Coordinates of N, CA, C and O in Angstrom, one line a residue:
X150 N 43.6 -8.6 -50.3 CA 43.9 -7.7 -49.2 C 44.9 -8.3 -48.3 O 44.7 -9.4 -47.9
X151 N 46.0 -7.6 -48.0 CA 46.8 -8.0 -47.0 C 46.3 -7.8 -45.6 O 45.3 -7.2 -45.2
X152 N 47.8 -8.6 -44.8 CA 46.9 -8.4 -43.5 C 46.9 -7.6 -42.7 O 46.2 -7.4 -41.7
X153 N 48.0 -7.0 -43.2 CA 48.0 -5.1 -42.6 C 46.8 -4.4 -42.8 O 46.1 -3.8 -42.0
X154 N 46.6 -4.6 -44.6 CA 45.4 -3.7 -44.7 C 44.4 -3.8 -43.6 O 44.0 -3.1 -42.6
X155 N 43.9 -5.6 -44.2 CA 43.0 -5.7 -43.1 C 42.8 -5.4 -41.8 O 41.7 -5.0 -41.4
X156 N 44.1 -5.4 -41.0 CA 44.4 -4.7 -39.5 C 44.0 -3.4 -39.6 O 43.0 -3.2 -38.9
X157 N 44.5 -2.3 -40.4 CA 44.4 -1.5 -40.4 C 43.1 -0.6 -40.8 O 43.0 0.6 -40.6
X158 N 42.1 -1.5 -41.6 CA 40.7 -1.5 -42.4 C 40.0 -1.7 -40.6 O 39.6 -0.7 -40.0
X159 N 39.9 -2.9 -40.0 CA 39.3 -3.1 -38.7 C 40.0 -2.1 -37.6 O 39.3 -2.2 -36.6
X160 N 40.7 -1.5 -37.6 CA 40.9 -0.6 -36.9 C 40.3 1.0 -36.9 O 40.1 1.6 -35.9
X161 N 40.1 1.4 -38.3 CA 39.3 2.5 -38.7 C 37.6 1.8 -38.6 O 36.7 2.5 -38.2
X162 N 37.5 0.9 -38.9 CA 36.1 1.0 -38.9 C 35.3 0.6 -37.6 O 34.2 0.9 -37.2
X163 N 36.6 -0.2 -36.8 CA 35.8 0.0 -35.4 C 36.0 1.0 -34.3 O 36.4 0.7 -33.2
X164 N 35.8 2.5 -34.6 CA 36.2 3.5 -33.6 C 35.0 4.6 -34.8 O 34.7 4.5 -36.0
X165 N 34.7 5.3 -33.7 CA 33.7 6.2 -33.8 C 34.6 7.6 -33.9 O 34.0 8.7 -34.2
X166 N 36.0 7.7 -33.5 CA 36.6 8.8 -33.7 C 37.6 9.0 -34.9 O 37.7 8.0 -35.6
X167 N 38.1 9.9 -35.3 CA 38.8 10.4 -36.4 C 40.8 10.6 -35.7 O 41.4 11.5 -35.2
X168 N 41.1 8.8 -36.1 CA 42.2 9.2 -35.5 C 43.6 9.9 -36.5 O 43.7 10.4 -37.6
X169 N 44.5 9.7 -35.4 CA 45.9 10.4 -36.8 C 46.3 9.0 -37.3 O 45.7 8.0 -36.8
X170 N 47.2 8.9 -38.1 CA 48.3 8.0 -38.4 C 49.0 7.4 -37.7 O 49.5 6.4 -38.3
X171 N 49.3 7.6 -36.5 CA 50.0 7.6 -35.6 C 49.3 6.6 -34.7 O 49.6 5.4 -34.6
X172 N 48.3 7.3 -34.2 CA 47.2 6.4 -33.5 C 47.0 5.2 -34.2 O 47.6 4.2 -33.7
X173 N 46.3 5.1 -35.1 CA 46.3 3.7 -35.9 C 47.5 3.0 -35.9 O 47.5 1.7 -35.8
X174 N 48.6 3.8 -36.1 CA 49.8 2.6 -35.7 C 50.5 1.9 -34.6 O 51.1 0.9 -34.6
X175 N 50.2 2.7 -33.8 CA 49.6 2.3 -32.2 C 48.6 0.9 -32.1 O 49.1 -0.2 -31.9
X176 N 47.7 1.1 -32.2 CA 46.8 -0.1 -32.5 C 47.2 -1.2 -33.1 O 47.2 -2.4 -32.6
X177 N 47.7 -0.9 -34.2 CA 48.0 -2.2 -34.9 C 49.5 -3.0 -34.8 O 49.8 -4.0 -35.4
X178 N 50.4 -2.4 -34.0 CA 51.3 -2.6 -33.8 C 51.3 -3.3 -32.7 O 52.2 -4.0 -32.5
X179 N 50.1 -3.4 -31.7 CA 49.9 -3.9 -30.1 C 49.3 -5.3 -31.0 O 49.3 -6.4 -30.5
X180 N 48.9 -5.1 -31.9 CA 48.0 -6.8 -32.4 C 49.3 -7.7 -33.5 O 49.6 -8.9 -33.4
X181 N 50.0 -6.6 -34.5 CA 51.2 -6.9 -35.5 C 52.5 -6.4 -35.0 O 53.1 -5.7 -35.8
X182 N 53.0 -6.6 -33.9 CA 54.8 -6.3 -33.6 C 55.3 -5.9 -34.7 O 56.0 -4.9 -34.5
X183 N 55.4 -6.3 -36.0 CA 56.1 -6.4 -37.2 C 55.7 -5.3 -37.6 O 56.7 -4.7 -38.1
X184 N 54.5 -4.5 -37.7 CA 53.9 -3.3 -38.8 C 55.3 -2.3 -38.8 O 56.1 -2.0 -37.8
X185 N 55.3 -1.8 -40.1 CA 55.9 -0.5 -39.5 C 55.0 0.9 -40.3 O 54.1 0.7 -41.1
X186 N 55.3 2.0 -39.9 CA 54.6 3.1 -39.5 C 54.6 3.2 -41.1 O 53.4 3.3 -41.3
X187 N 55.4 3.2 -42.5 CA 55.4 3.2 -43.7 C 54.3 2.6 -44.0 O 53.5 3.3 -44.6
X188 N 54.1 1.4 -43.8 CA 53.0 0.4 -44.2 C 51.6 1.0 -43.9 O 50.6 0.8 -44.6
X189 N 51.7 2.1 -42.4 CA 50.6 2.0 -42.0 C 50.0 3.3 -43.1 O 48.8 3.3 -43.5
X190 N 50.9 4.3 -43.6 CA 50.6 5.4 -44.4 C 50.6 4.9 -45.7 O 49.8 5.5 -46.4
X191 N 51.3 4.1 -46.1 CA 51.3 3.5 -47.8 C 49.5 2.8 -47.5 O 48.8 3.0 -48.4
X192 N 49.1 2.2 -46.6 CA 47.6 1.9 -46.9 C 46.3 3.1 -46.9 O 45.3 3.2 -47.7
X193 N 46.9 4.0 -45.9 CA 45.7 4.7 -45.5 C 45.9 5.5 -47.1 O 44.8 5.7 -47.6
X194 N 46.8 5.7 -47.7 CA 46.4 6.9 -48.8 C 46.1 5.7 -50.1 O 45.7 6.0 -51.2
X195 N 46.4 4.5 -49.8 CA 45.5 3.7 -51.4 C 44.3 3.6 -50.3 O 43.7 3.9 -51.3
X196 N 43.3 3.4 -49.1 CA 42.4 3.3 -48.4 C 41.9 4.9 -48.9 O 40.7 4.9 -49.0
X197 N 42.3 6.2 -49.2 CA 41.8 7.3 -49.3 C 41.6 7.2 -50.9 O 40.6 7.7 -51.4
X198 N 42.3 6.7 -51.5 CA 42.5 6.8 -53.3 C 41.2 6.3 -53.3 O 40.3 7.0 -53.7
X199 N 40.8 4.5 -52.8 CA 40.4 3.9 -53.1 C 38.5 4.3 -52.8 O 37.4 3.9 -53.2
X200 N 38.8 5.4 -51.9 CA 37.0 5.7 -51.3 C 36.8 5.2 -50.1 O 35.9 5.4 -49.4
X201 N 37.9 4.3 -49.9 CA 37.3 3.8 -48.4 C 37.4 4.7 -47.2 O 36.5 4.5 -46.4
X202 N 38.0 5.5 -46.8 CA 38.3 6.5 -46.2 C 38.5 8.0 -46.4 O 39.0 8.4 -47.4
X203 N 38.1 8.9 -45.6 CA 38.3 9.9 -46.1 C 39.4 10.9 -45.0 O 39.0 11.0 -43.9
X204 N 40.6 11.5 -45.4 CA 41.6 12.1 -45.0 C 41.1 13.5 -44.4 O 40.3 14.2 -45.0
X205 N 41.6 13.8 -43.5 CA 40.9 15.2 -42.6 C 42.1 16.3 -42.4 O 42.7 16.6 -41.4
X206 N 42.3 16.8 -43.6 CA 43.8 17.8 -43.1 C 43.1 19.1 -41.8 O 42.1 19.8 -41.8
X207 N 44.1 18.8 -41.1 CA 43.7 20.1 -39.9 C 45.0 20.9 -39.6 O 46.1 20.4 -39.5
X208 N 44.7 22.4 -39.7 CA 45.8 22.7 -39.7 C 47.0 22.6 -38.6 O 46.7 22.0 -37.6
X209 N 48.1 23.1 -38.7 CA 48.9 22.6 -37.4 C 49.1 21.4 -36.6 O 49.8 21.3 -35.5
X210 N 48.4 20.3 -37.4 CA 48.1 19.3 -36.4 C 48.1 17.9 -37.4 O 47.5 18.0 -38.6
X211 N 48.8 16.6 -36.8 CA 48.3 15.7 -38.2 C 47.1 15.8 -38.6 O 46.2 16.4 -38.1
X212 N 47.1 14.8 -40.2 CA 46.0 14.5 -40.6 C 45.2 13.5 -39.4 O 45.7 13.2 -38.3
X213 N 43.8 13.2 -39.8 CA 43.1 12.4 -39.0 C 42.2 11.9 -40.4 O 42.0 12.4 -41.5
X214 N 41.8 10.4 -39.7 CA 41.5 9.7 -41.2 C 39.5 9.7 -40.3 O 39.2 10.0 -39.2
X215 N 38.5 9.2 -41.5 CA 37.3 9.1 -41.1 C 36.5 8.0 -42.1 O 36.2 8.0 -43.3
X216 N 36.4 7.0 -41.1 CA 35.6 6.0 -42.0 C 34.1 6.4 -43.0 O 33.5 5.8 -43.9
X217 N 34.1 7.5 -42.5 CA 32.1 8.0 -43.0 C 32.9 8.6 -44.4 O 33.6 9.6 -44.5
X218 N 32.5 7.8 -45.5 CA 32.9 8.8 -46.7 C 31.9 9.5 -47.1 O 32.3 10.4 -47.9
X219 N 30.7 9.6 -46.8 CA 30.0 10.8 -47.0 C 30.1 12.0 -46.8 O 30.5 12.3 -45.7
X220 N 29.7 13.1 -47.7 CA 30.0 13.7 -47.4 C 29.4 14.4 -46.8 O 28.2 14.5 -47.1
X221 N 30.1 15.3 -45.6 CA 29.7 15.7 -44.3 C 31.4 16.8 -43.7 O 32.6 16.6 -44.0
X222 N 30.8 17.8 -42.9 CA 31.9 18.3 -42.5 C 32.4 18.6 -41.2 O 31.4 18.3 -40.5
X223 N 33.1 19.0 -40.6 CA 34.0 18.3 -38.9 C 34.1 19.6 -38.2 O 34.2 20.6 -38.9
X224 N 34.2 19.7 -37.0 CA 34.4 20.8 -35.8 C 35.2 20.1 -35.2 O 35.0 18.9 -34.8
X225 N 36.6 21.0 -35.1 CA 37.7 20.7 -34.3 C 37.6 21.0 -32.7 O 38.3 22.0 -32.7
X226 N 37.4 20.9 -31.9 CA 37.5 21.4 -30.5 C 38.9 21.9 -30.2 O 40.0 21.4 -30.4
X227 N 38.5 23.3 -29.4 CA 39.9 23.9 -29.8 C 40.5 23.9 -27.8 O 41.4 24.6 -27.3
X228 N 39.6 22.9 -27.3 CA 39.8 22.6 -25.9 C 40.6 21.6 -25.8 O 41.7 21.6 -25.4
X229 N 39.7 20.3 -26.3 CA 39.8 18.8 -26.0 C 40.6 18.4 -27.2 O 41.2 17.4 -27.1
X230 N 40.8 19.2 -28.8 CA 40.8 18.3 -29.3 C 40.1 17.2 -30.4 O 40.6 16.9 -31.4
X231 N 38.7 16.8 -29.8 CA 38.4 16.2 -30.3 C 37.7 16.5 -31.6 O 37.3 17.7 -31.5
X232 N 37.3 15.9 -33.0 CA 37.3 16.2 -34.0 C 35.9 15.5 -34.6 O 35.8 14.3 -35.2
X233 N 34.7 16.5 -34.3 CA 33.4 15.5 -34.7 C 33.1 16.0 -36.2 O 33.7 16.8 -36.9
X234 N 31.9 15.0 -36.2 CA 30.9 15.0 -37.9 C 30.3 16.2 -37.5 O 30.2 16.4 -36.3
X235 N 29.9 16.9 -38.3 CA 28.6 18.1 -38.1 C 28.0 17.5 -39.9 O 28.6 17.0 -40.9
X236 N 26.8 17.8 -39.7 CA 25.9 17.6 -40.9 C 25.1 19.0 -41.3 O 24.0 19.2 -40.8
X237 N 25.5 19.6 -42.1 CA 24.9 21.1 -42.8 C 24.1 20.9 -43.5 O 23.6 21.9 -44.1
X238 N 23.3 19.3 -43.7 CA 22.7 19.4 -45.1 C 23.3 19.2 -46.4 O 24.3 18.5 -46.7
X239 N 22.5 19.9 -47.3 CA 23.0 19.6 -48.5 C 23.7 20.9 -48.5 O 23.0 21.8 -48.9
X240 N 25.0 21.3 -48.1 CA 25.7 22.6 -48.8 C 26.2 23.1 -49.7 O 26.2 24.3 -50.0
X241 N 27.0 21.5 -50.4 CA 27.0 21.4 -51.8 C 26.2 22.3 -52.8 O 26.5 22.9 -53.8
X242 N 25.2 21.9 -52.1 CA 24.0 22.7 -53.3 C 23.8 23.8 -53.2 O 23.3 24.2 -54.2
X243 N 23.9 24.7 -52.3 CA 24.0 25.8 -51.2 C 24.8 26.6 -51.9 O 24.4 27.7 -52.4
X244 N 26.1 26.0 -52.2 CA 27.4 27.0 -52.7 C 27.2 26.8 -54.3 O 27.6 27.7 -55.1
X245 N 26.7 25.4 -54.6 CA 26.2 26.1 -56.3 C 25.3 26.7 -56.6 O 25.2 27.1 -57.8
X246 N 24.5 27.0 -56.0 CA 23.7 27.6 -56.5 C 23.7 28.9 -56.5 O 23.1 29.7 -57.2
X247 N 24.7 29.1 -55.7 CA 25.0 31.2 -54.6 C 25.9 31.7 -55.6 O 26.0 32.8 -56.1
X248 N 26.9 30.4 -55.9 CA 28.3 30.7 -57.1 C 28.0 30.7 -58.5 O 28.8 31.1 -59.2
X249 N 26.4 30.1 -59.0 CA 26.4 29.7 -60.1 C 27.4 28.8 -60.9 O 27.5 28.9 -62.1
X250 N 28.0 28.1 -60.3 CA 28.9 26.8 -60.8 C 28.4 25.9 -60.5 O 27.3 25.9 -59.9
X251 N 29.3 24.8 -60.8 CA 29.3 23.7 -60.7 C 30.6 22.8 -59.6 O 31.3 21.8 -59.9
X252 N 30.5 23.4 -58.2 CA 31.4 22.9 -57.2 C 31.0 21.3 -57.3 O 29.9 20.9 -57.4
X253 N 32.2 20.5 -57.1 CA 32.1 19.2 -56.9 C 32.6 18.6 -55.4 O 32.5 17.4 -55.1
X254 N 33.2 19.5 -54.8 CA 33.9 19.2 -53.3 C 34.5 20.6 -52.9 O 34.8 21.6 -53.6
X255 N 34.5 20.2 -51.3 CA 35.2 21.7 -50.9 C 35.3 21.1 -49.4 O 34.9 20.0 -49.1
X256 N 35.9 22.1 -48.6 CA 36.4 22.1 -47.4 C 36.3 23.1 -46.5 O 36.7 24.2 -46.6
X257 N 35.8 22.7 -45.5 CA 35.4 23.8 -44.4 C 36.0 23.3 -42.9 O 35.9 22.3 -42.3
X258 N 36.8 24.4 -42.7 CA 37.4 24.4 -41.0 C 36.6 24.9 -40.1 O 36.4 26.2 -40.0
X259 N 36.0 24.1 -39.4 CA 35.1 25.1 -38.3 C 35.9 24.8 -37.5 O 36.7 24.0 -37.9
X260 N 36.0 25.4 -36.3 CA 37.0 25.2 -34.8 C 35.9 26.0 -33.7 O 35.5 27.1 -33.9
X261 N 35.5 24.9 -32.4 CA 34.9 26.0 -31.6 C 35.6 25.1 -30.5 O 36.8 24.6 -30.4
X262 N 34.2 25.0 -29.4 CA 34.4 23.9 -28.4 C 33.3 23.2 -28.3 O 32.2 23.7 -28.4
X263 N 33.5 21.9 -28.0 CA 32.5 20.8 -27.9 C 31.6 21.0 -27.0 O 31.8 21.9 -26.2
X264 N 30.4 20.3 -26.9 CA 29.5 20.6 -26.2 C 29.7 19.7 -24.3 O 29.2 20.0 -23.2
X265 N 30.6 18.7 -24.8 CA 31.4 18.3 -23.4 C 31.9 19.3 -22.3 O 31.5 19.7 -21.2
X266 N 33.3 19.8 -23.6 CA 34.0 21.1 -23.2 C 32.8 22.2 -22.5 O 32.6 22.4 -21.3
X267 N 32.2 22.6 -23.2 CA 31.4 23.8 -22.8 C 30.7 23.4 -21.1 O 30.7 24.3 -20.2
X268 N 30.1 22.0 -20.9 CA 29.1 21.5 -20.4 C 30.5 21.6 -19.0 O 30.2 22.1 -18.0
X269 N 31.8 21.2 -19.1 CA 32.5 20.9 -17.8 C 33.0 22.3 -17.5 O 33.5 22.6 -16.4
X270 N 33.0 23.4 -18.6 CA 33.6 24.5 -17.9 C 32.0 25.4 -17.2 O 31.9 26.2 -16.3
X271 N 31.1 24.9 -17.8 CA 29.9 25.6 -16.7 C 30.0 25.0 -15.2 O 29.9 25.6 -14.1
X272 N 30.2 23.7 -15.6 CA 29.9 22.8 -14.5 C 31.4 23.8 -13.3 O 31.1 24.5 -12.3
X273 N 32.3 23.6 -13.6 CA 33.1 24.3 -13.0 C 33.2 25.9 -12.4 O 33.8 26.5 -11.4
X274 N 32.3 26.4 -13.5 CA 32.2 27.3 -13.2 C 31.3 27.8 -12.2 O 31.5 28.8 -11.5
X275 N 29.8 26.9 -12.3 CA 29.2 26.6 -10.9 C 29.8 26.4 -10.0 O 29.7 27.2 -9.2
X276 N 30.2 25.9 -9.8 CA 31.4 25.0 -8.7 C 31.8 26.2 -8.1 O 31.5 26.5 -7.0
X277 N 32.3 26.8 -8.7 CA 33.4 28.2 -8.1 C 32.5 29.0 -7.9 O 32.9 29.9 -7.1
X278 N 31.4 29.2 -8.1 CA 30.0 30.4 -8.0 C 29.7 30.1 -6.4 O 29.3 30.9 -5.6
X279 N 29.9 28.6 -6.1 CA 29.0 28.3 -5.0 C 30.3 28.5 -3.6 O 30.4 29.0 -2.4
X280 N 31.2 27.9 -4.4 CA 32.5 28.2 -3.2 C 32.6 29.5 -2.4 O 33.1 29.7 -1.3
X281 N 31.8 30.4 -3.2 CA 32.1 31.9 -2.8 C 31.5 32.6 -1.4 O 31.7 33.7 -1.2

């Protein structure tokens, strides 16, 4: 393993968030001066080939990479931004069984607002309830 990889391997696996490409090169650029932004995408997609990561297309907006290769699917916050795990269960099995096939993977966009988002616009919105 090189030592980009590796840079780039400790960089995804110590953050709990789903960042872009971008971000990660950010990171690793403050620890490797030398990285360049090529290097950092030539790893993440042999890092996606390879299983170690899994690639998050969102529309309109970069990819975002996620260390949990399980499979599991994401809610974009259409406030903040931010881009969590949601866990459905087994859905997999859900949609074969409804389809009578044999699905092996799929993709679901959910988009709402986070439970933060929601929690600061009440909070505000109290706020302005009481001002009155």
């Amino acid at each position: 393993m090189t030592e980009q990889r590796r840079l780039i391997t400790e960089i995804i696996q110590n953050t709990d968030s789903h960042m872009t490409a971008e971000q990660i090169y950010n990171l690793a650029k403050a620890q490797m001066p030398c990285i360049a932004i090529g290097t950092v995408y030539r790893n993440l997609g042999l890092m996606e080939r390879d299983g170690e990561i899994v690639r998050i297309a969102i529309p309109n907006a970069p990819d975002r990479y996620d260390r949990n290769v399980q499979f599991h699917e994401h809610m974009l916050c259409r406030k903040c931004g931010v881009l969590e795990d949601v866990w459905l269960g087994n859905l997999l099995e859900v949609i074969n069984a409804m389809t009578q096939t044999k699905i092996d993977s799929y993709e679901l966009a959910m988009f709402g607002v986070c439970q933060s988002c929601q929690e600061s616009a009440a909070a505000a919105e109290e706020t302005q309830f009481n001002l009155k």
